[in-house]
GROMACS .gro file of C-alpha atoms in nm:
model
  514
    1MET     CA    1  -0.029  -2.192  10.544
    2ARG     CA    2  -0.317  -1.954  10.617
    3ASN     CA    3  -0.588  -2.218  10.597
    4ALA     CA    4  -0.645  -2.333  10.954
    5GLY     CA    5  -0.943  -2.548  10.853
    6LEU     CA    6  -0.989  -2.885  10.684
    7GLY     CA    7  -0.886  -2.740  10.349
    8GLY     CA    8  -0.527  -2.750  10.467
    9TRP     CA    9  -0.536  -3.116  10.565
   10PRO     CA   10  -0.450  -3.271  10.224
   11ALA     CA   11  -0.140  -3.050  10.193
   12ARG     CA   12  -0.030  -3.111  10.551
   13ARG     CA   13  -0.086  -3.487  10.526
   14ALA     CA   14   0.092  -3.506  10.188
   15ARG     CA   15   0.385  -3.318  10.341
   16MET     CA   16   0.414  -3.575  10.619
   17SER     CA   17   0.326  -3.901  10.444
   18PRO     CA   18   0.293  -3.852  10.066
   19HIS     CA   19   0.325  -4.220   9.971
   20ARG     CA   20   0.086  -4.368  10.226
   21THR     CA   21  -0.252  -4.482  10.099
   22ALA     CA   22  -0.527  -4.242  10.196
   23PHE     CA   23  -0.824  -4.410  10.027
   24VAL     CA   24  -0.906  -4.747   9.877
   25SER     CA   25  -1.214  -4.783   9.658
   26ALA     CA   26  -1.338  -4.987   9.366
   27ASP     CA   27  -1.121  -4.760   9.148
   28GLY     CA   28  -0.805  -4.860   9.337
   29PRO     CA   29  -0.578  -4.694   9.594
   30LEU     CA   30  -0.509  -4.322   9.620
   31SER     CA   31  -0.204  -4.184   9.803
   32TYR     CA   32  -0.201  -3.873  10.019
   33ALA     CA   33   0.009  -3.698   9.756
   34ALA     CA   34  -0.249  -3.781   9.491
   35VAL     CA   35  -0.533  -3.660   9.715
   36HIS     CA   36  -0.349  -3.330   9.761
   37GLU     CA   37  -0.294  -3.282   9.388
   38ARG     CA   38  -0.647  -3.379   9.289
   39THR     CA   39  -0.794  -3.156   9.560
   40ALA     CA   40  -0.585  -2.862   9.438
   41ARG     CA   41  -0.699  -2.916   9.078
   42LEU     CA   42  -1.063  -2.940   9.183
   43ALA     CA   43  -1.033  -2.631   9.403
   44SER     CA   44  -0.900  -2.432   9.107
   45ARG     CA   45  -1.198  -2.546   8.901
   46LEU     CA   46  -1.443  -2.450   9.175
   47ARG     CA   47  -1.279  -2.108   9.195
   48GLU     CA   48  -1.317  -2.069   8.819
   49ALA     CA   49  -1.687  -2.153   8.868
   50GLY     CA   50  -1.716  -1.856   9.102
   51VAL     CA   51  -1.694  -2.030   9.440
   52ARG     CA   52  -1.574  -1.792   9.709
   53PRO     CA   53  -1.540  -1.810  10.090
   54GLY     CA   54  -1.876  -1.882  10.250
   55ASP     CA   55  -2.035  -2.015   9.929
   56ARG     CA   56  -2.197  -2.358   9.944
   57VAL     CA   57  -2.085  -2.663   9.745
   58ALA     CA   58  -2.318  -2.966   9.757
   59TYR     CA   59  -2.259  -3.336   9.690
   60LEU     CA   60  -2.527  -3.596   9.614
   61GLY     CA   61  -2.438  -3.963   9.585
   62PRO     CA   62  -2.328  -4.283   9.759
   63ASN     CA   63  -1.988  -4.310   9.924
   64HIS     CA   64  -1.714  -4.228   9.673
   65VAL     CA   65  -1.367  -4.073   9.677
   66ALA     CA   66  -1.521  -3.778   9.491
   67PHE     CA   67  -1.715  -3.699   9.809
   68THR     CA   68  -1.392  -3.638  10.003
   69GLU     CA   69  -1.226  -3.453   9.716
   70THR     CA   70  -1.522  -3.219   9.677
   71MET     CA   71  -1.533  -3.156  10.051
   72PHE     CA   72  -1.162  -3.078  10.083
   73ALA     CA   73  -1.162  -2.868   9.765
   74ALA     CA   74  -1.452  -2.659   9.895
   75HIS     CA   75  -1.265  -2.611  10.221
   76VAL     CA   76  -0.948  -2.506  10.036
   77LEU     CA   77  -1.150  -2.206   9.917
   78GLY     CA   78  -1.318  -2.139  10.251
   79ALA     CA   79  -1.650  -2.258  10.110
   80ILE     CA   80  -1.910  -2.461  10.300
   81PHE     CA   81  -1.964  -2.826  10.208
   82VAL     CA   82  -2.323  -2.956  10.198
   83PRO     CA   83  -2.345  -3.339  10.179
   84LEU     CA   84  -2.694  -3.447  10.075
   85ASN     CA   85  -2.875  -3.769  10.148
   86PHE     CA   86  -2.880  -3.960   9.819
   87ARG     CA   87  -3.186  -4.159   9.931
   88LEU     CA   88  -3.413  -3.855   9.932
   89ALA     CA   89  -3.680  -3.779   9.675
   90ALA     CA   90  -3.640  -3.491   9.430
   91PRO     CA   91  -3.860  -3.241   9.623
   92GLU     CA   92  -3.660  -3.303   9.940
   93ILE     CA   93  -3.332  -3.253   9.756
   94ALA     CA   94  -3.470  -2.937   9.596
   95TYR     CA   95  -3.561  -2.798   9.938
   96MET     CA   96  -3.208  -2.849  10.071
   97LEU     CA   97  -3.046  -2.699   9.762
   98ASP     CA   98  -3.273  -2.396   9.788
   99ASP     CA   99  -3.230  -2.361  10.162
  100SER     CA  100  -2.851  -2.388  10.152
  101GLY     CA  101  -2.819  -2.176   9.839
  102ALA     CA  102  -2.564  -2.416   9.691
  103SER     CA  103  -2.395  -2.275   9.381
  104VAL     CA  104  -2.232  -2.605   9.276
  105LEU     CA  105  -2.370  -2.959   9.289
  106VAL     CA  106  -2.157  -3.268   9.226
  107TYR     CA  107  -2.372  -3.576   9.178
  108ALA     CA  108  -2.343  -3.951   9.114
  109PRO     CA  109  -2.508  -4.134   8.823
  110GLU     CA  110  -2.753  -4.311   9.056
  111CYS     CA  111  -2.899  -3.969   9.135
  112ALA     CA  112  -2.919  -3.828   8.781
  113GLU     CA  113  -3.296  -3.847   8.741
  114ARG     CA  114  -3.370  -3.697   9.083
  115CYS     CA  115  -3.101  -3.434   9.033
  116ALA     CA  116  -3.261  -3.325   8.708
  117ALA     CA  117  -3.604  -3.306   8.871
  118ALA     CA  118  -3.470  -3.120   9.177
  119THR     CA  119  -3.288  -2.854   8.974
  120ALA     CA  120  -3.534  -2.803   8.687
  121GLY     CA  121  -3.668  -2.449   8.671
  122ARG     CA  122  -3.457  -2.327   8.961
  123PRO     CA  123  -3.189  -2.056   8.958
  124GLY     CA  124  -2.936  -2.273   9.138
  125PRO     CA  125  -2.707  -2.452   9.156
  126ARG     CA  126  -2.552  -2.272   8.862
  127THR     CA  127  -2.285  -2.542   8.809
  128LEU     CA  128  -2.374  -2.912   8.784
  129VAL     CA  129  -2.093  -3.169   8.780
  130ALA     CA  130  -2.171  -3.534   8.702
  131LEU     CA  131  -1.944  -3.821   8.802
  132GLU     CA  132  -2.061  -3.998   8.485
  133SER     CA  133  -2.267  -3.918   8.173
  134PRO     CA  134  -2.327  -3.545   8.219
  135ALA     CA  135  -2.637  -3.396   8.060
  136ALA     CA  136  -2.621  -3.104   7.822
  137GLY     CA  137  -2.468  -2.802   7.991
  138GLU     CA  138  -2.317  -3.008   8.272
  139LEU     CA  139  -1.953  -3.092   8.344
  140HIS     CA  140  -1.786  -3.433   8.363
  141TYR     CA  141  -1.613  -3.467   8.700
  142GLU     CA  142  -1.289  -3.642   8.599
  143THR     CA  143  -1.239  -3.440   8.283
  144TRP     CA  144  -1.308  -3.114   8.465
  145LEU     CA  145  -1.079  -3.203   8.756
  146ALA     CA  146  -0.794  -3.321   8.533
  147GLY     CA  147  -0.782  -2.985   8.357
  148GLY     CA  148  -0.755  -2.792   8.682
  149ASP     CA  149  -0.442  -2.609   8.798
  150PRO     CA  150  -0.245  -2.821   9.051
  151THR     CA  151  -0.083  -2.513   9.208
  152PRO     CA  152  -0.185  -2.508   9.576
  153ILE     CA  153  -0.429  -2.235   9.681
  154ASP     CA  154  -0.387  -2.080  10.025
  155THR     CA  155  -0.707  -1.904  10.123
  156PRO     CA  156  -0.728  -1.766  10.477
  157VAL     CA  157  -0.973  -1.983  10.671
  158ALA     CA  158  -1.032  -1.953  11.046
  159LEU     CA  159  -1.127  -2.240  11.274
  160ASP     CA  160  -1.453  -2.067  11.363
  161ASP     CA  161  -1.560  -2.047  10.997
  162ILE     CA  162  -1.845  -2.280  10.899
  163ALA     CA  163  -1.725  -2.602  10.732
  164LEU     CA  164  -2.041  -2.811  10.691
  165ILE     CA  165  -2.416  -2.781  10.671
  166LEU     CA  166  -2.566  -3.119  10.762
  167TYR     CA  167  -2.940  -3.155  10.727
  168THR     CA  168  -3.111  -3.339  11.008
  169SER     CA  169  -3.330  -3.638  10.932
  170GLY     CA  170  -3.645  -3.430  10.931
  171THR     CA  171  -3.853  -3.672  11.137
  172THR     CA  172  -4.072  -3.374  11.230
  173GLY     CA  173  -4.132  -3.085  10.993
  174ARG     CA  174  -3.873  -2.954  10.749
  175PRO     CA  175  -3.511  -3.067  10.794
  176LYS     CA  176  -3.286  -2.816  10.967
  177GLY     CA  177  -2.933  -2.744  10.846
  178ALA     CA  178  -2.699  -2.795  11.140
  179MET     CA  179  -2.386  -2.586  11.094
  180LEU     CA  180  -2.051  -2.729  11.202
  181SER     CA  181  -1.739  -2.513  11.211
  182HIS     CA  182  -1.387  -2.628  11.133
  183ALA     CA  183  -1.322  -2.601  11.508
  184ASN     CA  184  -1.615  -2.832  11.581
  185LEU     CA  185  -1.464  -3.094  11.349
  186VAL     CA  186  -1.110  -3.057  11.482
  187TRP     CA  187  -1.220  -3.084  11.845
  188ASN     CA  188  -1.437  -3.385  11.762
  189CYS     CA  189  -1.134  -3.555  11.607
  190VAL     CA  190  -0.928  -3.474  11.918
  191ASN     CA  191  -1.198  -3.619  12.142
  192LEU     CA  192  -1.219  -3.932  11.926
  193LEU     CA  193  -0.842  -3.982  11.923
  194VAL     CA  194  -0.833  -3.949  12.303
  195GLY     CA  195  -1.093  -4.225  12.336
  196VAL     CA  196  -0.981  -4.460  12.057
  197ASP     CA  197  -0.622  -4.569  11.995
  198VAL     CA  198  -0.623  -4.483  11.624
  199THR     CA  199  -0.282  -4.539  11.463
  200SER     CA  200  -0.108  -4.434  11.142
  201THR     CA  201  -0.146  -4.794  11.025
  202GLU     CA  202  -0.524  -4.795  11.077
  203VAL     CA  203  -0.734  -4.952  10.803
  204THR     CA  204  -1.083  -4.810  10.852
  205LEU     CA  205  -1.389  -4.946  10.677
  206ILE     CA  206  -1.622  -4.664  10.572
  207SER     CA  207  -1.946  -4.858  10.539
  208ALA     CA  208  -2.208  -4.615  10.672
  209PRO     CA  209  -2.311  -4.325  10.445
  210LEU     CA  210  -2.067  -4.033  10.447
  211PHE     CA  211  -2.349  -3.777  10.440
  212HIS     CA  212  -2.410  -3.898  10.795
  213VAL     CA  213  -2.208  -3.722  11.062
  214ALA     CA  214  -2.078  -4.041  11.227
  215ALA     CA  215  -1.921  -4.202  10.920
  216LEU     CA  216  -1.756  -3.876  10.816
  217ASN     CA  217  -1.647  -3.730  11.149
  218GLN     CA  218  -1.600  -4.037  11.368
  219THR     CA  219  -1.407  -4.256  11.122
  220LEU     CA  220  -1.293  -4.097  10.795
  221LEU     CA  221  -1.162  -3.764  10.927
  222PRO     CA  222  -0.976  -3.909  11.230
  223THR     CA  223  -0.820  -4.174  11.003
  224PHE     CA  224  -0.712  -3.905  10.754
  225LEU     CA  225  -0.570  -3.693  11.036
  226LYS     CA  226  -0.358  -3.986  11.160
  227GLY     CA  227  -0.245  -4.083  10.809
  228GLY     CA  228  -0.425  -4.417  10.801
  229THR     CA  229  -0.620  -4.577  10.518
  230SER     CA  230  -0.995  -4.548  10.463
  231VAL     CA  231  -1.156  -4.832  10.265
  232ILE     CA  232  -1.467  -4.682  10.108
  233MET     CA  233  -1.776  -4.897  10.049
  234PRO     CA  234  -2.035  -4.737   9.818
  235SER     CA  235  -2.314  -4.867  10.039
  236TRP     CA  236  -2.369  -5.127  10.308
  237ASP     CA  237  -2.346  -5.486  10.189
  238VAL     CA  238  -2.285  -5.771  10.433
  239ASP     CA  239  -2.090  -5.997  10.196
  240LEU     CA  240  -1.879  -5.710  10.062
  241CYS     CA  241  -1.803  -5.611  10.420
  242TYR     CA  242  -1.664  -5.959  10.493
  243ASP     CA  243  -1.467  -5.950  10.167
  244LEU     CA  244  -1.308  -5.613  10.239
  245ILE     CA  245  -1.215  -5.704  10.596
  246GLU     CA  246  -1.033  -6.011  10.468
  247LYS     CA  247  -0.874  -5.842  10.164
  248HIS     CA  248  -0.748  -5.526  10.331
  249GLY     CA  249  -0.704  -5.633  10.693
  250VAL     CA  250  -0.959  -5.386  10.824
  251THR     CA  251  -0.882  -5.282  11.182
  252TRP     CA  252  -1.166  -5.043  11.264
  253MET     CA  253  -1.527  -5.003  11.158
  254PHE     CA  254  -1.836  -4.811  11.260
  255GLY     CA  255  -2.194  -4.925  11.221
  256VAL     CA  256  -2.547  -4.889  11.350
  257THR     CA  257  -2.764  -5.162  11.503
  258ALA     CA  258  -2.912  -5.286  11.175
  259MET     CA  259  -2.565  -5.319  11.017
  260PHE     CA  260  -2.407  -5.506  11.306
  261ALA     CA  261  -2.713  -5.729  11.347
  262ALA     CA  262  -2.706  -5.829  10.979
  263PHE     CA  263  -2.331  -5.886  10.991
  264ALA     CA  264  -2.359  -6.121  11.291
  265ARG     CA  265  -2.652  -6.312  11.138
  266SER     CA  266  -2.466  -6.384  10.814
  267PRO     CA  267  -2.385  -6.752  10.748
  268ARG     CA  268  -2.022  -6.636  10.714
  269TRP     CA  269  -2.008  -6.519  11.077
  270PRO     CA  270  -1.901  -6.849  11.243
  271ARG     CA  271  -1.603  -6.912  11.012
  272ALA     CA  272  -1.495  -6.563  10.904
  273ASP     CA  273  -1.144  -6.447  10.993
  274LEU     CA  274  -1.203  -6.126  11.188
  275SER     CA  275  -0.865  -6.126  11.361
  276SER     CA  276  -0.756  -5.795  11.205
  277LEU     CA  277  -1.043  -5.603  11.371
  278ARG     CA  278  -0.919  -5.405  11.670
  279THR     CA  279  -1.223  -5.186  11.736
  280LEU     CA  280  -1.592  -5.194  11.649
  281MET     CA  281  -1.777  -4.873  11.722
  282SER     CA  282  -2.143  -4.782  11.722
  283GLY     CA  283  -2.365  -4.488  11.803
  284GLY     CA  284  -2.671  -4.301  11.688
  285ALA     CA  285  -2.912  -4.506  11.898
  286ALA     CA  286  -2.898  -4.740  12.194
  287ILE     CA  287  -2.753  -5.078  12.090
  288PRO     CA  288  -2.921  -5.390  12.234
  289VAL     CA  289  -2.696  -5.545  12.496
  290ALA     CA  290  -2.757  -5.890  12.348
  291LEU     CA  291  -2.605  -5.774  12.018
  292ILE     CA  292  -2.300  -5.623  12.188
  293ARG     CA  293  -2.241  -5.950  12.376
  294THR     CA  294  -2.258  -6.142  12.046
  295TYR     CA  295  -1.949  -5.952  11.933
  296GLN     CA  296  -1.775  -5.970  12.268
  297GLU     CA  297  -1.817  -6.348  12.268
  298ARG     CA  298  -1.615  -6.350  11.944
  299GLY     CA  299  -1.336  -6.170  12.130
  300LEU     CA  300  -1.407  -5.839  11.957
  301THR     CA  301  -1.389  -5.500  12.129
  302PHE     CA  302  -1.724  -5.325  12.088
  303CYS     CA  303  -1.733  -4.960  12.195
  304GLN     CA  304  -2.051  -4.756  12.205
  305GLY     CA  305  -2.074  -4.381  12.199
  306TYR     CA  306  -2.346  -4.120  12.197
  307GLY     CA  307  -2.382  -3.799  12.004
  308LEU     CA  308  -2.580  -3.600  11.753
  309THR     CA  309  -2.527  -3.420  11.425
  310GLU     CA  310  -2.524  -3.098  11.625
  311THR     CA  311  -2.235  -3.216  11.846
  312ALA     CA  312  -2.013  -3.316  11.552
  313PRO     CA  313  -2.113  -3.588  11.680
  314GLY     CA  314  -1.923  -3.726  11.980
  315ALA     CA  315  -2.066  -3.632  12.320
  316THR     CA  316  -1.993  -3.944  12.527
  317PHE     CA  317  -1.782  -4.253  12.468
  318LEU     CA  318  -1.721  -4.589  12.632
  319GLU     CA  319  -1.354  -4.673  12.600
  320ALA     CA  320  -1.235  -5.025  12.522
  321GLY     CA  321  -1.120  -5.095  12.877
  322GLU     CA  322  -1.475  -5.045  13.008
  323SER     CA  323  -1.661  -5.210  12.720
  324VAL     CA  324  -1.724  -5.537  12.909
  325ARG     CA  325  -1.778  -5.405  13.262
  326LYS     CA  326  -2.014  -5.131  13.141
  327VAL     CA  327  -2.174  -5.313  12.850
  328GLY     CA  328  -2.474  -5.120  12.720
  329SER     CA  329  -2.346  -4.786  12.845
  330ALA     CA  330  -2.275  -4.494  12.612
  331GLY     CA  331  -1.982  -4.408  12.836
  332VAL     CA  332  -1.878  -4.082  12.998
  333PRO     CA  333  -1.842  -3.734  12.847
  334VAL     CA  334  -1.566  -3.709  12.587
  335PHE     CA  335  -1.249  -3.533  12.703
  336PHE     CA  336  -1.329  -3.183  12.576
  337ALA     CA  337  -1.702  -3.159  12.641
  338ASN     CA  338  -1.945  -3.129  12.929
  339VAL     CA  339  -2.260  -3.337  12.957
  340ARG     CA  340  -2.545  -3.302  13.205
  341VAL     CA  341  -2.857  -3.515  13.253
  342VAL     CA  342  -3.134  -3.301  13.397
  343ARG     CA  343  -3.497  -3.283  13.498
  344PRO     CA  344  -3.736  -3.039  13.322
  345ASP     CA  345  -3.639  -2.773  13.581
  346LEU     CA  346  -3.270  -2.829  13.482
  347THR     CA  347  -3.172  -2.979  13.817
  348PRO     CA  348  -2.946  -3.287  13.802
  349VAL     CA  349  -3.116  -3.626  13.807
  350ALA     CA  350  -3.043  -3.885  14.073
  351PRO     CA  351  -2.860  -4.207  13.971
  352GLY     CA  352  -3.098  -4.420  13.765
  353GLU     CA  353  -3.351  -4.139  13.711
  354PRO     CA  354  -3.419  -4.056  13.343
  355GLY     CA  355  -3.354  -3.701  13.230
  356GLU     CA  356  -3.270  -3.500  12.921
  357VAL     CA  357  -2.911  -3.493  12.796
  358LEU     CA  358  -2.753  -3.147  12.761
  359ILE     CA  359  -2.412  -3.099  12.594
  360GLN     CA  360  -2.167  -2.810  12.603
  361GLY     CA  361  -1.823  -2.781  12.447
  362PRO     CA  362  -1.611  -2.684  12.146
  363ASN     CA  363  -1.774  -2.961  11.940
  364VAL     CA  364  -2.126  -2.814  11.971
  365THR     CA  365  -2.290  -2.647  11.670
  366PRO     CA  366  -2.307  -2.269  11.657
  367GLY     CA  367  -2.664  -2.313  11.535
  368TYR     CA  368  -2.891  -2.389  11.242
  369TRP     CA  369  -2.844  -2.240  10.896
  370ARG     CA  370  -3.070  -1.938  10.847
  371ASN     CA  371  -3.294  -2.053  11.133
  372PRO     CA  372  -3.243  -1.833  11.440
  373GLU     CA  373  -3.563  -1.958  11.601
  374ALA     CA  374  -3.447  -2.319  11.598
  375THR     CA  375  -3.104  -2.211  11.719
  376ALA     CA  376  -3.252  -2.020  12.012
  377ALA     CA  377  -3.473  -2.315  12.106
  378ALA     CA  378  -3.185  -2.566  12.104
  379LEU     CA  379  -2.904  -2.362  12.259
  380THR     CA  380  -2.965  -2.215  12.602
  381GLU     CA  381  -2.759  -1.985  12.822
  382GLY     CA  382  -2.399  -2.095  12.853
  383GLY     CA  383  -2.401  -2.276  12.519
  384TRP     CA  384  -2.582  -2.588  12.644
  385PHE     CA  385  -2.742  -2.786  12.361
  386HIS     CA  386  -3.072  -2.959  12.439
  387SER     CA  387  -3.052  -3.303  12.277
  388GLY     CA  388  -3.410  -3.417  12.323
  389ASP     CA  389  -3.268  -3.753  12.433
  390LEU     CA  390  -3.337  -3.927  12.764
  391ALA     CA  391  -3.063  -4.099  12.962
  392THR     CA  392  -2.984  -4.225  13.307
  393VAL     CA  393  -2.652  -4.192  13.488
  394ASP     CA  394  -2.512  -4.455  13.721
  395ASP     CA  395  -2.320  -4.382  14.040
  396GLU     CA  396  -1.992  -4.380  13.845
  397GLY     CA  397  -2.108  -4.120  13.595
  398HIS     CA  398  -2.170  -4.353  13.300
  399LEU     CA  399  -2.463  -4.266  13.075
  400TYR     CA  400  -2.723  -4.511  12.952
  401ILE     CA  401  -2.937  -4.379  12.669
  402VAL     CA  402  -3.301  -4.453  12.738
  403ASP     CA  403  -3.488  -4.304  12.442
  404ARG     CA  404  -3.588  -3.988  12.263
  405VAL     CA  405  -3.805  -3.761  12.477
  406LYS     CA  406  -4.069  -3.760  12.206
  407ASP     CA  407  -4.066  -4.143  12.175
  408MET     CA  408  -4.153  -4.206  12.539
  409TYR     CA  409  -4.523  -4.271  12.599
  410ILE     CA  410  -4.736  -4.295  12.913
  411SER     CA  411  -4.950  -4.604  12.963
  412GLY     CA  412  -5.182  -4.611  13.261
  413GLY     CA  413  -4.977  -4.338  13.428
  414GLU     CA  414  -4.647  -4.521  13.382
  415ASN     CA  415  -4.363  -4.403  13.157
  416VAL     CA  416  -4.267  -4.653  12.888
  417TYR     CA  417  -3.936  -4.620  12.702
  418PRO     CA  418  -3.962  -4.802  12.367
  419ALA     CA  419  -3.586  -4.859  12.344
  420GLU     CA  420  -3.604  -5.078  12.655
  421VAL     CA  421  -3.882  -5.292  12.505
  422GLU     CA  422  -3.699  -5.313  12.172
  423SER     CA  423  -3.383  -5.431  12.345
  424VAL     CA  424  -3.569  -5.717  12.514
  425LEU     CA  425  -3.748  -5.813  12.191
  426PHE     CA  426  -3.409  -5.831  12.022
  427GLU     CA  427  -3.308  -6.108  12.265
  428HIS     CA  428  -3.560  -6.338  12.096
  429PRO     CA  429  -3.354  -6.559  11.862
  430ALA     CA  430  -3.598  -6.519  11.572
  431VAL     CA  431  -3.616  -6.138  11.588
  432ALA     CA  432  -3.396  -5.949  11.341
  433GLU     CA  433  -3.525  -5.599  11.417
  434ALA     CA  434  -3.791  -5.437  11.631
  435ALA     CA  435  -3.942  -5.093  11.678
  436VAL     CA  436  -4.202  -4.990  11.935
  437VAL     CA  437  -4.424  -4.681  11.931
  438GLY     CA  438  -4.702  -4.555  12.154
  439VAL     CA  439  -5.053  -4.546  12.010
  440PRO     CA  440  -5.378  -4.404  12.157
  441ASP     CA  441  -5.589  -4.628  12.377
  442GLU     CA  442  -5.923  -4.544  12.541
  443ARG     CA  443  -5.852  -4.734  12.860
  444TRP     CA  444  -5.479  -4.678  12.918
  445GLY     CA  445  -5.424  -4.348  12.739
  446GLU     CA  446  -5.149  -4.503  12.528
  447VAL     CA  447  -5.026  -4.855  12.470
  448GLY     CA  448  -4.737  -5.004  12.281
  449ARG     CA  449  -4.739  -5.120  11.922
  450ALA     CA  450  -4.440  -5.334  11.817
  451PHE     CA  451  -4.323  -5.376  11.459
  452VAL     CA  452  -4.104  -5.685  11.436
  453VAL     CA  453  -3.891  -5.811  11.146
  454PRO     CA  454  -3.824  -6.188  11.168
  455GLY     CA  455  -3.483  -6.329  11.090
  456ALA     CA  456  -3.426  -6.509  10.760
  457GLY     CA  457  -3.643  -6.820  10.743
  458ALA     CA  458  -3.798  -6.757  11.086
  459ALA     CA  459  -4.167  -6.749  11.166
  460LEU     CA  460  -4.314  -6.539  11.446
  461THR     CA  461  -4.661  -6.484  11.590
  462PRO     CA  462  -4.788  -6.202  11.814
  463GLY     CA  463  -4.876  -6.453  12.084
  464GLU     CA  464  -4.527  -6.597  12.084
  465LEU     CA  465  -4.373  -6.251  12.123
  466GLN     CA  466  -4.611  -6.157  12.400
  467ASP     CA  467  -4.530  -6.480  12.587
  468PHE     CA  468  -4.159  -6.407  12.544
  469LEU     CA  469  -4.193  -6.063  12.701
  470LEU     CA  470  -4.422  -6.156  12.992
  471PRO     CA  471  -4.150  -6.290  13.225
  472ARG     CA  472  -3.903  -6.020  13.119
  473LEU     CA  473  -4.093  -5.691  13.145
  474ALA     CA  474  -4.355  -5.528  13.364
  475ARG     CA  475  -4.699  -5.585  13.217
  476TYR     CA  476  -4.760  -5.217  13.134
  477LYS     CA  477  -4.447  -5.219  12.914
  478ILE     CA  478  -4.560  -5.511  12.697
  479PRO     CA  479  -4.705  -5.394  12.365
  480VAL     CA  480  -5.071  -5.462  12.300
  481TYR     CA  481  -5.023  -5.476  11.923
  482PHE     CA  482  -4.761  -5.679  11.735
  483ASP     CA  483  -4.708  -5.629  11.362
  484ILE     CA  484  -4.487  -5.885  11.187
  485VAL     CA  485  -4.331  -5.696  10.895
  486GLY     CA  486  -4.070  -5.750  10.626
  487ALA     CA  487  -3.879  -5.426  10.684
  488LEU     CA  488  -3.885  -5.104  10.886
  489PRO     CA  489  -3.897  -4.755  10.736
  490ARG     CA  490  -3.575  -4.557  10.780
  491THR     CA  491  -3.451  -4.202  10.767
  492GLY     CA  492  -3.160  -4.108  10.545
  493SER     CA  493  -2.915  -4.167  10.828
  494GLY     CA  494  -3.039  -4.524  10.871
  495LYS     CA  495  -3.245  -4.465  11.185
  496ILE     CA  496  -3.591  -4.616  11.211
  497CYS     CA  497  -3.850  -4.355  11.110
  498LYS     CA  498  -4.102  -4.382  11.391
  499PRO     CA  499  -4.340  -4.114  11.262
  500ASP     CA  500  -4.404  -4.341  10.962
  501LEU     CA  501  -4.485  -4.629  11.198
  502ARG     CA  502  -4.722  -4.415  11.406
  503ALA     CA  503  -4.904  -4.313  11.088
  504MET     CA  504  -4.974  -4.672  10.981
  505PRO     CA  505  -5.339  -4.788  11.001
  506MET     CA  506  -5.420  -4.969  11.321
  507PRO     CA  507  -5.471  -5.347  11.309
  508ALA     CA  508  -5.779  -5.523  11.437
  509ASP     CA  509  -5.861  -5.483  11.805
  510PRO     CA  510  -5.633  -5.696  12.019
  511GLU     CA  511  -5.738  -5.934  12.288
  512GLU     CA  512  -5.754  -5.812  12.649
  513ARG     CA  513  -5.426  -5.662  12.767
  514PRO     CA  514  -5.219  -5.911  12.968
   0.00000   0.00000   0.00000
């Protein structure tokens, strides 16, 4: 087989374990043999549509088996897969299609209206494939795939060839397309399998969106590589999550803070049978220690990692054996990567001193698609990637993510890290979510503004929250403004969109700072 990339995985896995279940979805189970055949048929259709090595094939829609089939089929041909955030508006989708130059777009029915608006009057993509109800001139996914040639295609693909273009959240300016090579993805899987005891009998719940690097590269691809089963949820739903864990005996799941917080606050939490779960994994942002302990008190192993889209994503990981002793830590560098925490002059920080995280290794992006300026700014001599994240390191080398560099603010000459304040706010029993930003202040330069979402049926007041924080934080860290809100704005990857919070009109003047 000349395909050294992910395009060869369905054939290799079908050769080893054809009858094992690869995917479970609302449409039923799909074996590895079936995945191989369907991928081959779809690849032949993409080739008929003119897709060649290096061309871009895009997918727009919630989690679905078609996502994985389109990805693998593109990789069979040496093409580049471009998963798009289905929550975006039409102009944002149009920008990514134009920027990537995608020649084929596969889309879900939920996205039909935005797809039409994003592609109207544009030269590309030249081939539109709808999962359901195609418009005039479009193709129906299942019908098109079924008529494809099942004869395997063996296109030469090297590990250094680009496999994915993943657009960053775009919290500042236009989103950038982070390129990940097949080697980046393979090495990330190796690093993950070193840190997590994934088995061939794994039943992995894919509940976070697959267009996000963590759901795809930290759970689905390692499970596929090991020959386990991925249970695909279209989108996050607390009750469905409980149902699928019970029905399929889920052993492993990934989530972000909001997902795990909602899961633990469900009325089903006290009585649910979670005995099948071997590993819970989180990343993407610092997880409040109080939330991690909630899971540990249920006897569940909760492992936190740290990474970015540009590092495929795993950069550090806290293995199960250290998950209690080092609770709240993002762990140590993954096996095949180097991580440094440095001052602005690039000298190493002392234990406990915040600094920027730099990552180097075979999992690090070769750069941004058609954006040499951004590539040069992010990657410095020696291949070190500047994360823009702040962390501390303890005397045993474990990292603790503090915050984004740009989220830190200075109040009265003191550095304030919003993630620390958010973590303490989360300890309040009536707080479901919290986000803190710095806002201008004539006296202090900047002060904190907290946006707090109460739990179901709970009532909160700014005074109550301020009183809660007073004995727990230094006074300069306590927000001056407290906004009680129903929800927080989010990026496509589920992270809280702090630029939107900073742009909100200021409330009435607060009372004197405590």
